[in-house]
């Protein structure tokens, strides 16, 4: 499976009507895990790079509910970039995938759905460590 196949861009259904848009994301239905945690990133701008980590245990879905940002996704071998620019789209990031979020528009609100409660010890924050671990586990 290619990296892009492992990290699909998801299109959510719009249940909107003349009153406005409505997007519903149900855990284990519209996304491949039950949601244990939600966080969102805003007030970032085009000069910052966030993320810069891989997670041993957590899966994520990233959605720009407002504005736009880019996500660079890599497994140390393949790499691709997704621009998140619609509230109805998201990208799925499985375990042990490295991601950087950057190029935030000033109105960006990046919503993150996670499969776990927060545990800082499951984060790999050094890219060289990540590459070593990926090589060792290959
Ligand atoms: P960090 O992982 O650097 O954020 P990002 O992935 O957006 O770059 O997290 C910033 C701080 O917030 C860090 O001290 C850890 C803390 N944090 C939590 O306590 N719980 C969480 O769910 C997250 C994502 C971060």
mmCIF file with all atom_site columns, C-alpha atoms and ligand atoms in Angstrom:
data_model
loop_
_atom_site.group_PDB
_atom_site.id
_atom_site.type_symbol
_atom_site.label_atom_id
_atom_site.label_alt_id
_atom_site.label_comp_id
_atom_site.label_asym_id
_atom_site.label_entity_id
_atom_site.label_seq_id
_atom_site.pdbx_PDB_ins_code
_atom_site.Cartn_x
_atom_site.Cartn_y
_atom_site.Cartn_z
_atom_site.occupancy
_atom_site.B_iso_or_equiv
_atom_site.pdbx_formal_charge
_atom_site.auth_seq_id
_atom_site.auth_comp_id
_atom_site.auth_asym_id
_atom_site.auth_atom_id
_atom_site.pdbx_PDB_model_num
ATOM   1   C CA  . UNK A 1 1   ? 0.000   0.000  0.000  1.00 0.00 ? 1   UNK A CA  1
ATOM   2   C CA  . UNK A 1 2   ? 1.343   3.452  -0.828 1.00 0.00 ? 2   UNK A CA  1
ATOM   3   C CA  . UNK A 1 3   ? 1.673   6.099  1.874  1.00 0.00 ? 3   UNK A CA  1
ATOM   4   C CA  . UNK A 1 4   ? -1.210  8.036  0.304  1.00 0.00 ? 4   UNK A CA  1
ATOM   5   C CA  . UNK A 1 5   ? -3.407  4.950  0.444  1.00 0.00 ? 5   UNK A CA  1
ATOM   6   C CA  . UNK A 1 6   ? -2.525  4.527  4.120  1.00 0.00 ? 6   UNK A CA  1
ATOM   7   C CA  . UNK A 1 7   ? -3.313  8.199  4.821  1.00 0.00 ? 7   UNK A CA  1
ATOM   8   C CA  . UNK A 1 8   ? -6.450  8.838  2.780  1.00 0.00 ? 8   UNK A CA  1
ATOM   9   C CA  . UNK A 1 9   ? -8.077  12.187 2.330  1.00 0.00 ? 9   UNK A CA  1
ATOM   10  C CA  . UNK A 1 10  ? -11.610 11.791 3.678  1.00 0.00 ? 10  UNK A CA  1
ATOM   11  C CA  . UNK A 1 11  ? -14.660 13.612 2.321  1.00 0.00 ? 11  UNK A CA  1
ATOM   12  C CA  . UNK A 1 12  ? -17.415 14.080 4.867  1.00 0.00 ? 12  UNK A CA  1
ATOM   13  C CA  . UNK A 1 13  ? -21.061 14.295 4.013  1.00 0.00 ? 13  UNK A CA  1
ATOM   14  C CA  . UNK A 1 14  ? -22.688 17.708 4.063  1.00 0.00 ? 14  UNK A CA  1
ATOM   15  C CA  . UNK A 1 15  ? -26.085 17.563 5.748  1.00 0.00 ? 15  UNK A CA  1
ATOM   16  C CA  . UNK A 1 16  ? -26.610 21.257 5.185  1.00 0.00 ? 16  UNK A CA  1
ATOM   17  C CA  . UNK A 1 17  ? -29.679 22.942 3.833  1.00 0.00 ? 17  UNK A CA  1
ATOM   18  C CA  . UNK A 1 18  ? -30.808 26.486 3.222  1.00 0.00 ? 18  UNK A CA  1
ATOM   19  C CA  . UNK A 1 19  ? -30.013 27.298 6.864  1.00 0.00 ? 19  UNK A CA  1
ATOM   20  C CA  . UNK A 1 20  ? -26.319 26.522 6.419  1.00 0.00 ? 20  UNK A CA  1
ATOM   21  C CA  . UNK A 1 21  ? -23.891 23.635 6.325  1.00 0.00 ? 21  UNK A CA  1
ATOM   22  C CA  . UNK A 1 22  ? -23.704 20.747 8.758  1.00 0.00 ? 22  UNK A CA  1
ATOM   23  C CA  . UNK A 1 23  ? -20.933 18.178 8.817  1.00 0.00 ? 23  UNK A CA  1
ATOM   24  C CA  . UNK A 1 24  ? -21.181 15.202 11.162 1.00 0.00 ? 24  UNK A CA  1
ATOM   25  C CA  . UNK A 1 25  ? -18.258 12.917 11.935 1.00 0.00 ? 25  UNK A CA  1
ATOM   26  C CA  . UNK A 1 26  ? -19.106 9.803  13.889 1.00 0.00 ? 26  UNK A CA  1
ATOM   27  C CA  . UNK A 1 27  ? -16.284 7.781  15.403 1.00 0.00 ? 27  UNK A CA  1
ATOM   28  C CA  . UNK A 1 28  ? -15.698 4.379  13.787 1.00 0.00 ? 28  UNK A CA  1
ATOM   29  C CA  . UNK A 1 29  ? -18.095 5.338  10.986 1.00 0.00 ? 29  UNK A CA  1
ATOM   30  C CA  . UNK A 1 30  ? -16.921 8.362  9.009  1.00 0.00 ? 30  UNK A CA  1
ATOM   31  C CA  . UNK A 1 31  ? -13.395 7.833  10.378 1.00 0.00 ? 31  UNK A CA  1
ATOM   32  C CA  . UNK A 1 32  ? -11.628 4.574  11.195 1.00 0.00 ? 32  UNK A CA  1
ATOM   33  C CA  . UNK A 1 33  ? -11.448 4.923  15.003 1.00 0.00 ? 33  UNK A CA  1
ATOM   34  C CA  . UNK A 1 34  ? -13.471 5.847  18.073 1.00 0.00 ? 34  UNK A CA  1
ATOM   35  C CA  . UNK A 1 35  ? -12.762 9.423  19.126 1.00 0.00 ? 35  UNK A CA  1
ATOM   36  C CA  . UNK A 1 36  ? -11.200 9.809  22.577 1.00 0.00 ? 36  UNK A CA  1
ATOM   37  C CA  . UNK A 1 37  ? -9.809  13.331 22.263 1.00 0.00 ? 37  UNK A CA  1
ATOM   38  C CA  . UNK A 1 38  ? -10.445 16.512 20.318 1.00 0.00 ? 38  UNK A CA  1
ATOM   39  C CA  . UNK A 1 39  ? -8.105  19.492 20.114 1.00 0.00 ? 39  UNK A CA  1
ATOM   40  C CA  . UNK A 1 40  ? -7.756  22.419 17.800 1.00 0.00 ? 40  UNK A CA  1
ATOM   41  C CA  . UNK A 1 41  ? -4.967  24.709 16.741 1.00 0.00 ? 41  UNK A CA  1
ATOM   42  C CA  . UNK A 1 42  ? -5.578  28.321 15.814 1.00 0.00 ? 42  UNK A CA  1
ATOM   43  C CA  . UNK A 1 43  ? -3.689  31.619 15.876 1.00 0.00 ? 43  UNK A CA  1
ATOM   44  C CA  . UNK A 1 44  ? -0.788  29.973 14.078 1.00 0.00 ? 44  UNK A CA  1
ATOM   45  C CA  . UNK A 1 45  ? 0.446   31.636 10.888 1.00 0.00 ? 45  UNK A CA  1
ATOM   46  C CA  . UNK A 1 46  ? 2.518   31.023 7.785  1.00 0.00 ? 46  UNK A CA  1
ATOM   47  C CA  . UNK A 1 47  ? 5.799   31.249 9.739  1.00 0.00 ? 47  UNK A CA  1
ATOM   48  C CA  . UNK A 1 48  ? 5.288   28.306 12.096 1.00 0.00 ? 48  UNK A CA  1
ATOM   49  C CA  . UNK A 1 49  ? 5.664   24.583 11.697 1.00 0.00 ? 49  UNK A CA  1
ATOM   50  C CA  . UNK A 1 50  ? 3.718   22.447 14.164 1.00 0.00 ? 50  UNK A CA  1
ATOM   51  C CA  . UNK A 1 51  ? 3.424   18.741 14.662 1.00 0.00 ? 51  UNK A CA  1
ATOM   52  C CA  . UNK A 1 52  ? 6.917   17.494 13.849 1.00 0.00 ? 52  UNK A CA  1
ATOM   53  C CA  . UNK A 1 53  ? 6.261   14.199 15.504 1.00 0.00 ? 53  UNK A CA  1
ATOM   54  C CA  . UNK A 1 54  ? 5.051   10.647 15.048 1.00 0.00 ? 54  UNK A CA  1
ATOM   55  C CA  . UNK A 1 55  ? 2.904   8.748  17.535 1.00 0.00 ? 55  UNK A CA  1
ATOM   56  C CA  . UNK A 1 56  ? 3.358   5.160  18.555 1.00 0.00 ? 56  UNK A CA  1
ATOM   57  C CA  . UNK A 1 57  ? -0.261  4.727  19.675 1.00 0.00 ? 57  UNK A CA  1
ATOM   58  C CA  . UNK A 1 58  ? -2.445  7.525  18.318 1.00 0.00 ? 58  UNK A CA  1
ATOM   59  C CA  . UNK A 1 59  ? -4.356  7.826  15.106 1.00 0.00 ? 59  UNK A CA  1
ATOM   60  C CA  . UNK A 1 60  ? -5.594  11.220 14.000 1.00 0.00 ? 60  UNK A CA  1
ATOM   61  C CA  . UNK A 1 61  ? -7.918  12.934 11.580 1.00 0.00 ? 61  UNK A CA  1
ATOM   62  C CA  . UNK A 1 62  ? -7.031  16.558 10.771 1.00 0.00 ? 62  UNK A CA  1
ATOM   63  C CA  . UNK A 1 63  ? -9.686  18.955 9.485  1.00 0.00 ? 63  UNK A CA  1
ATOM   64  C CA  . UNK A 1 64  ? -9.444  22.671 8.802  1.00 0.00 ? 64  UNK A CA  1
ATOM   65  C CA  . UNK A 1 65  ? -12.890 23.704 9.991  1.00 0.00 ? 65  UNK A CA  1
ATOM   66  C CA  . UNK A 1 66  ? -11.927 27.265 8.991  1.00 0.00 ? 66  UNK A CA  1
ATOM   67  C CA  . UNK A 1 67  ? -9.126  28.633 6.840  1.00 0.00 ? 67  UNK A CA  1
ATOM   68  C CA  . UNK A 1 68  ? -6.431  26.397 5.461  1.00 0.00 ? 68  UNK A CA  1
ATOM   69  C CA  . UNK A 1 69  ? -3.151  24.739 6.288  1.00 0.00 ? 69  UNK A CA  1
ATOM   70  C CA  . UNK A 1 70  ? -0.852  22.146 4.804  1.00 0.00 ? 70  UNK A CA  1
ATOM   71  C CA  . UNK A 1 71  ? 0.195   18.804 6.212  1.00 0.00 ? 71  UNK A CA  1
ATOM   72  C CA  . UNK A 1 72  ? 3.411   17.133 5.124  1.00 0.00 ? 72  UNK A CA  1
ATOM   73  C CA  . UNK A 1 73  ? 3.129   13.415 5.753  1.00 0.00 ? 73  UNK A CA  1
ATOM   74  C CA  . UNK A 1 74  ? 5.990   10.943 5.600  1.00 0.00 ? 74  UNK A CA  1
ATOM   75  C CA  . UNK A 1 75  ? 6.981   7.478  6.711  1.00 0.00 ? 75  UNK A CA  1
ATOM   76  C CA  . UNK A 1 76  ? 10.647  8.302  6.193  1.00 0.00 ? 76  UNK A CA  1
ATOM   77  C CA  . UNK A 1 77  ? 10.602  6.925  2.649  1.00 0.00 ? 77  UNK A CA  1
ATOM   78  C CA  . UNK A 1 78  ? 7.582   8.351  0.849  1.00 0.00 ? 78  UNK A CA  1
ATOM   79  C CA  . UNK A 1 79  ? 6.230   11.856 1.404  1.00 0.00 ? 79  UNK A CA  1
ATOM   80  C CA  . UNK A 1 80  ? 3.188   13.788 0.291  1.00 0.00 ? 80  UNK A CA  1
ATOM   81  C CA  . UNK A 1 81  ? 1.500   17.065 1.117  1.00 0.00 ? 81  UNK A CA  1
ATOM   82  C CA  . UNK A 1 82  ? -2.206  17.675 1.661  1.00 0.00 ? 82  UNK A CA  1
ATOM   83  C CA  . UNK A 1 83  ? -3.755  21.114 1.674  1.00 0.00 ? 83  UNK A CA  1
ATOM   84  C CA  . UNK A 1 84  ? -6.681  21.175 4.077  1.00 0.00 ? 84  UNK A CA  1
ATOM   85  C CA  . UNK A 1 85  ? -8.964  23.957 2.916  1.00 0.00 ? 85  UNK A CA  1
ATOM   86  C CA  . UNK A 1 86  ? -12.547 22.749 3.327  1.00 0.00 ? 86  UNK A CA  1
ATOM   87  C CA  . UNK A 1 87  ? -14.519 21.914 6.467  1.00 0.00 ? 87  UNK A CA  1
ATOM   88  C CA  . UNK A 1 88  ? -15.814 18.813 4.680  1.00 0.00 ? 88  UNK A CA  1
ATOM   89  C CA  . UNK A 1 89  ? -12.399 17.249 4.124  1.00 0.00 ? 89  UNK A CA  1
ATOM   90  C CA  . UNK A 1 90  ? -9.920  15.631 6.450  1.00 0.00 ? 90  UNK A CA  1
ATOM   91  C CA  . UNK A 1 91  ? -6.822  13.512 6.316  1.00 0.00 ? 91  UNK A CA  1
ATOM   92  C CA  . UNK A 1 92  ? -6.342  10.312 8.273  1.00 0.00 ? 92  UNK A CA  1
ATOM   93  C CA  . UNK A 1 93  ? -2.957  9.787  9.925  1.00 0.00 ? 93  UNK A CA  1
ATOM   94  C CA  . UNK A 1 94  ? -2.335  6.285  11.261 1.00 0.00 ? 94  UNK A CA  1
ATOM   95  C CA  . UNK A 1 95  ? 0.163   5.330  13.971 1.00 0.00 ? 95  UNK A CA  1
ATOM   96  C CA  . UNK A 1 96  ? 3.888   5.836  13.350 1.00 0.00 ? 96  UNK A CA  1
ATOM   97  C CA  . UNK A 1 97  ? 3.502   8.384  10.561 1.00 0.00 ? 97  UNK A CA  1
ATOM   98  C CA  . UNK A 1 98  ? 5.477   11.642 10.779 1.00 0.00 ? 98  UNK A CA  1
ATOM   99  C CA  . UNK A 1 99  ? 3.531   14.851 10.176 1.00 0.00 ? 99  UNK A CA  1
ATOM   100 C CA  . UNK A 1 100 ? 4.306   18.553 9.974  1.00 0.00 ? 100 UNK A CA  1
ATOM   101 C CA  . UNK A 1 101 ? 1.550   21.160 9.812  1.00 0.00 ? 101 UNK A CA  1
ATOM   102 C CA  . UNK A 1 102 ? 2.460   24.528 8.317  1.00 0.00 ? 102 UNK A CA  1
ATOM   103 C CA  . UNK A 1 103 ? 1.397   27.406 6.078  1.00 0.00 ? 103 UNK A CA  1
ATOM   104 C CA  . UNK A 1 104 ? -1.549  28.239 8.327  1.00 0.00 ? 104 UNK A CA  1
ATOM   105 C CA  . UNK A 1 105 ? -3.829  30.992 7.051  1.00 0.00 ? 105 UNK A CA  1
ATOM   106 C CA  . UNK A 1 106 ? -4.475  33.628 9.707  1.00 0.00 ? 106 UNK A CA  1
ATOM   107 C CA  . UNK A 1 107 ? -8.068  32.350 10.048 1.00 0.00 ? 107 UNK A CA  1
ATOM   108 C CA  . UNK A 1 108 ? -7.023  28.675 10.238 1.00 0.00 ? 108 UNK A CA  1
ATOM   109 C CA  . UNK A 1 109 ? -8.742  26.527 12.837 1.00 0.00 ? 109 UNK A CA  1
ATOM   110 C CA  . UNK A 1 110 ? -7.255  23.057 12.562 1.00 0.00 ? 110 UNK A CA  1
ATOM   111 C CA  . UNK A 1 111 ? -9.422  20.490 14.326 1.00 0.00 ? 111 UNK A CA  1
ATOM   112 C CA  . UNK A 1 112 ? -7.751  17.231 15.329 1.00 0.00 ? 112 UNK A CA  1
ATOM   113 C CA  . UNK A 1 113 ? -9.654  14.076 16.269 1.00 0.00 ? 113 UNK A CA  1
ATOM   114 C CA  . UNK A 1 114 ? -7.543  11.509 18.100 1.00 0.00 ? 114 UNK A CA  1
ATOM   115 C CA  . UNK A 1 115 ? -8.003  7.848  18.965 1.00 0.00 ? 115 UNK A CA  1
ATOM   116 C CA  . UNK A 1 116 ? -6.290  8.148  22.379 1.00 0.00 ? 116 UNK A CA  1
ATOM   117 C CA  . UNK A 1 117 ? -6.130  10.255 25.490 1.00 0.00 ? 117 UNK A CA  1
ATOM   118 C CA  . UNK A 1 118 ? -2.984  12.367 25.640 1.00 0.00 ? 118 UNK A CA  1
ATOM   119 C CA  . UNK A 1 119 ? 0.202   10.580 26.658 1.00 0.00 ? 119 UNK A CA  1
ATOM   120 C CA  . UNK A 1 120 ? 3.363   12.542 25.923 1.00 0.00 ? 120 UNK A CA  1
ATOM   121 C CA  . UNK A 1 121 ? 5.503   9.408  26.170 1.00 0.00 ? 121 UNK A CA  1
ATOM   122 C CA  . UNK A 1 122 ? 4.051   7.935  22.966 1.00 0.00 ? 122 UNK A CA  1
ATOM   123 C CA  . UNK A 1 123 ? 5.356   10.863 20.891 1.00 0.00 ? 123 UNK A CA  1
ATOM   124 C CA  . UNK A 1 124 ? 8.534   10.526 18.841 1.00 0.00 ? 124 UNK A CA  1
ATOM   125 C CA  . UNK A 1 125 ? 9.758   14.102 18.444 1.00 0.00 ? 125 UNK A CA  1
ATOM   126 C CA  . UNK A 1 126 ? 13.237  13.600 16.985 1.00 0.00 ? 126 UNK A CA  1
ATOM   127 C CA  . UNK A 1 127 ? 13.205  12.869 13.262 1.00 0.00 ? 127 UNK A CA  1
ATOM   128 C CA  . UNK A 1 128 ? 16.468  10.913 13.349 1.00 0.00 ? 128 UNK A CA  1
ATOM   129 C CA  . UNK A 1 129 ? 15.085  8.742  16.149 1.00 0.00 ? 129 UNK A CA  1
ATOM   130 C CA  . UNK A 1 130 ? 11.985  8.222  14.029 1.00 0.00 ? 130 UNK A CA  1
ATOM   131 C CA  . UNK A 1 131 ? 14.026  7.114  11.024 1.00 0.00 ? 131 UNK A CA  1
ATOM   132 C CA  . UNK A 1 132 ? 16.038  4.721  13.209 1.00 0.00 ? 132 UNK A CA  1
ATOM   133 C CA  . UNK A 1 133 ? 12.871  3.213  14.685 1.00 0.00 ? 133 UNK A CA  1
ATOM   134 C CA  . UNK A 1 134 ? 11.285  2.841  11.242 1.00 0.00 ? 134 UNK A CA  1
ATOM   135 C CA  . UNK A 1 135 ? 14.420  1.134  9.929  1.00 0.00 ? 135 UNK A CA  1
ATOM   136 C CA  . UNK A 1 136 ? 14.573  -1.185 12.917 1.00 0.00 ? 136 UNK A CA  1
ATOM   137 C CA  . UNK A 1 137 ? 10.895  -2.111 12.583 1.00 0.00 ? 137 UNK A CA  1
ATOM   138 C CA  . UNK A 1 138 ? 11.032  -2.617 8.786  1.00 0.00 ? 138 UNK A CA  1
HETATM 139 P P1  . LIG B 2 .   ? 2.374   19.791 20.678 1.00 0.00 ? 1   LIG B P1  1
HETATM 140 O O1  . LIG B 2 .   ? 2.368   18.302 20.598 1.00 0.00 ? 1   LIG B O1  1
HETATM 141 O O2  . LIG B 2 .   ? 3.680   20.480 20.531 1.00 0.00 ? 1   LIG B O2  1
HETATM 142 O O3  . LIG B 2 .   ? 1.368   20.381 19.621 1.00 0.00 ? 1   LIG B O3  1
HETATM 143 P P2  . LIG B 2 .   ? 1.351   20.209 18.014 1.00 0.00 ? 1   LIG B P2  1
HETATM 144 O O4  . LIG B 2 .   ? 1.158   18.759 17.737 1.00 0.00 ? 1   LIG B O4  1
HETATM 145 O O5  . LIG B 2 .   ? 0.203   21.016 17.637 1.00 0.00 ? 1   LIG B O5  1
HETATM 146 O O6  . LIG B 2 .   ? 2.577   20.788 17.460 1.00 0.00 ? 1   LIG B O6  1
HETATM 147 O O7  . LIG B 2 .   ? 1.679   20.200 22.033 1.00 0.00 ? 1   LIG B O7  1
HETATM 148 C C1  . LIG B 2 .   ? 1.870   21.460 22.662 1.00 0.00 ? 1   LIG B C1  1
HETATM 149 C C2  . LIG B 2 .   ? 1.719   21.290 24.162 1.00 0.00 ? 1   LIG B C2  1
HETATM 150 O O8  . LIG B 2 .   ? 0.407   20.879 24.508 1.00 0.00 ? 1   LIG B O8  1
HETATM 151 C C3  . LIG B 2 .   ? 2.678   20.266 24.735 1.00 0.00 ? 1   LIG B C3  1
HETATM 152 O O9  . LIG B 2 .   ? 3.165   20.753 25.962 1.00 0.00 ? 1   LIG B O9  1
HETATM 153 C C4  . LIG B 2 .   ? 1.804   19.057 24.997 1.00 0.00 ? 1   LIG B C4  1
HETATM 154 C C5  . LIG B 2 .   ? 0.443   19.661 25.255 1.00 0.00 ? 1   LIG B C5  1
HETATM 155 N N1  . LIG B 2 .   ? -0.659  18.811 24.807 1.00 0.00 ? 1   LIG B N1  1
HETATM 156 C C6  . LIG B 2 .   ? -1.506  18.218 25.739 1.00 0.00 ? 1   LIG B C6  1
HETATM 157 O O10 . LIG B 2 .   ? -1.331  18.382 26.965 1.00 0.00 ? 1   LIG B O10 1
HETATM 158 N N2  . LIG B 2 .   ? -2.541  17.444 25.296 1.00 0.00 ? 1   LIG B N2  1
HETATM 159 C C7  . LIG B 2 .   ? -2.761  17.246 23.968 1.00 0.00 ? 1   LIG B C7  1
HETATM 160 O O11 . LIG B 2 .   ? -3.734  16.526 23.598 1.00 0.00 ? 1   LIG B O11 1
HETATM 161 C C8  . LIG B 2 .   ? -1.888  17.857 23.008 1.00 0.00 ? 1   LIG B C8  1
HETATM 162 C C9  . LIG B 2 .   ? -2.086  17.642 21.544 1.00 0.00 ? 1   LIG B C9  1
HETATM 163 C C10 . LIG B 2 .   ? -0.859  18.635 23.477 1.00 0.00 ? 1   LIG B C10 1
#
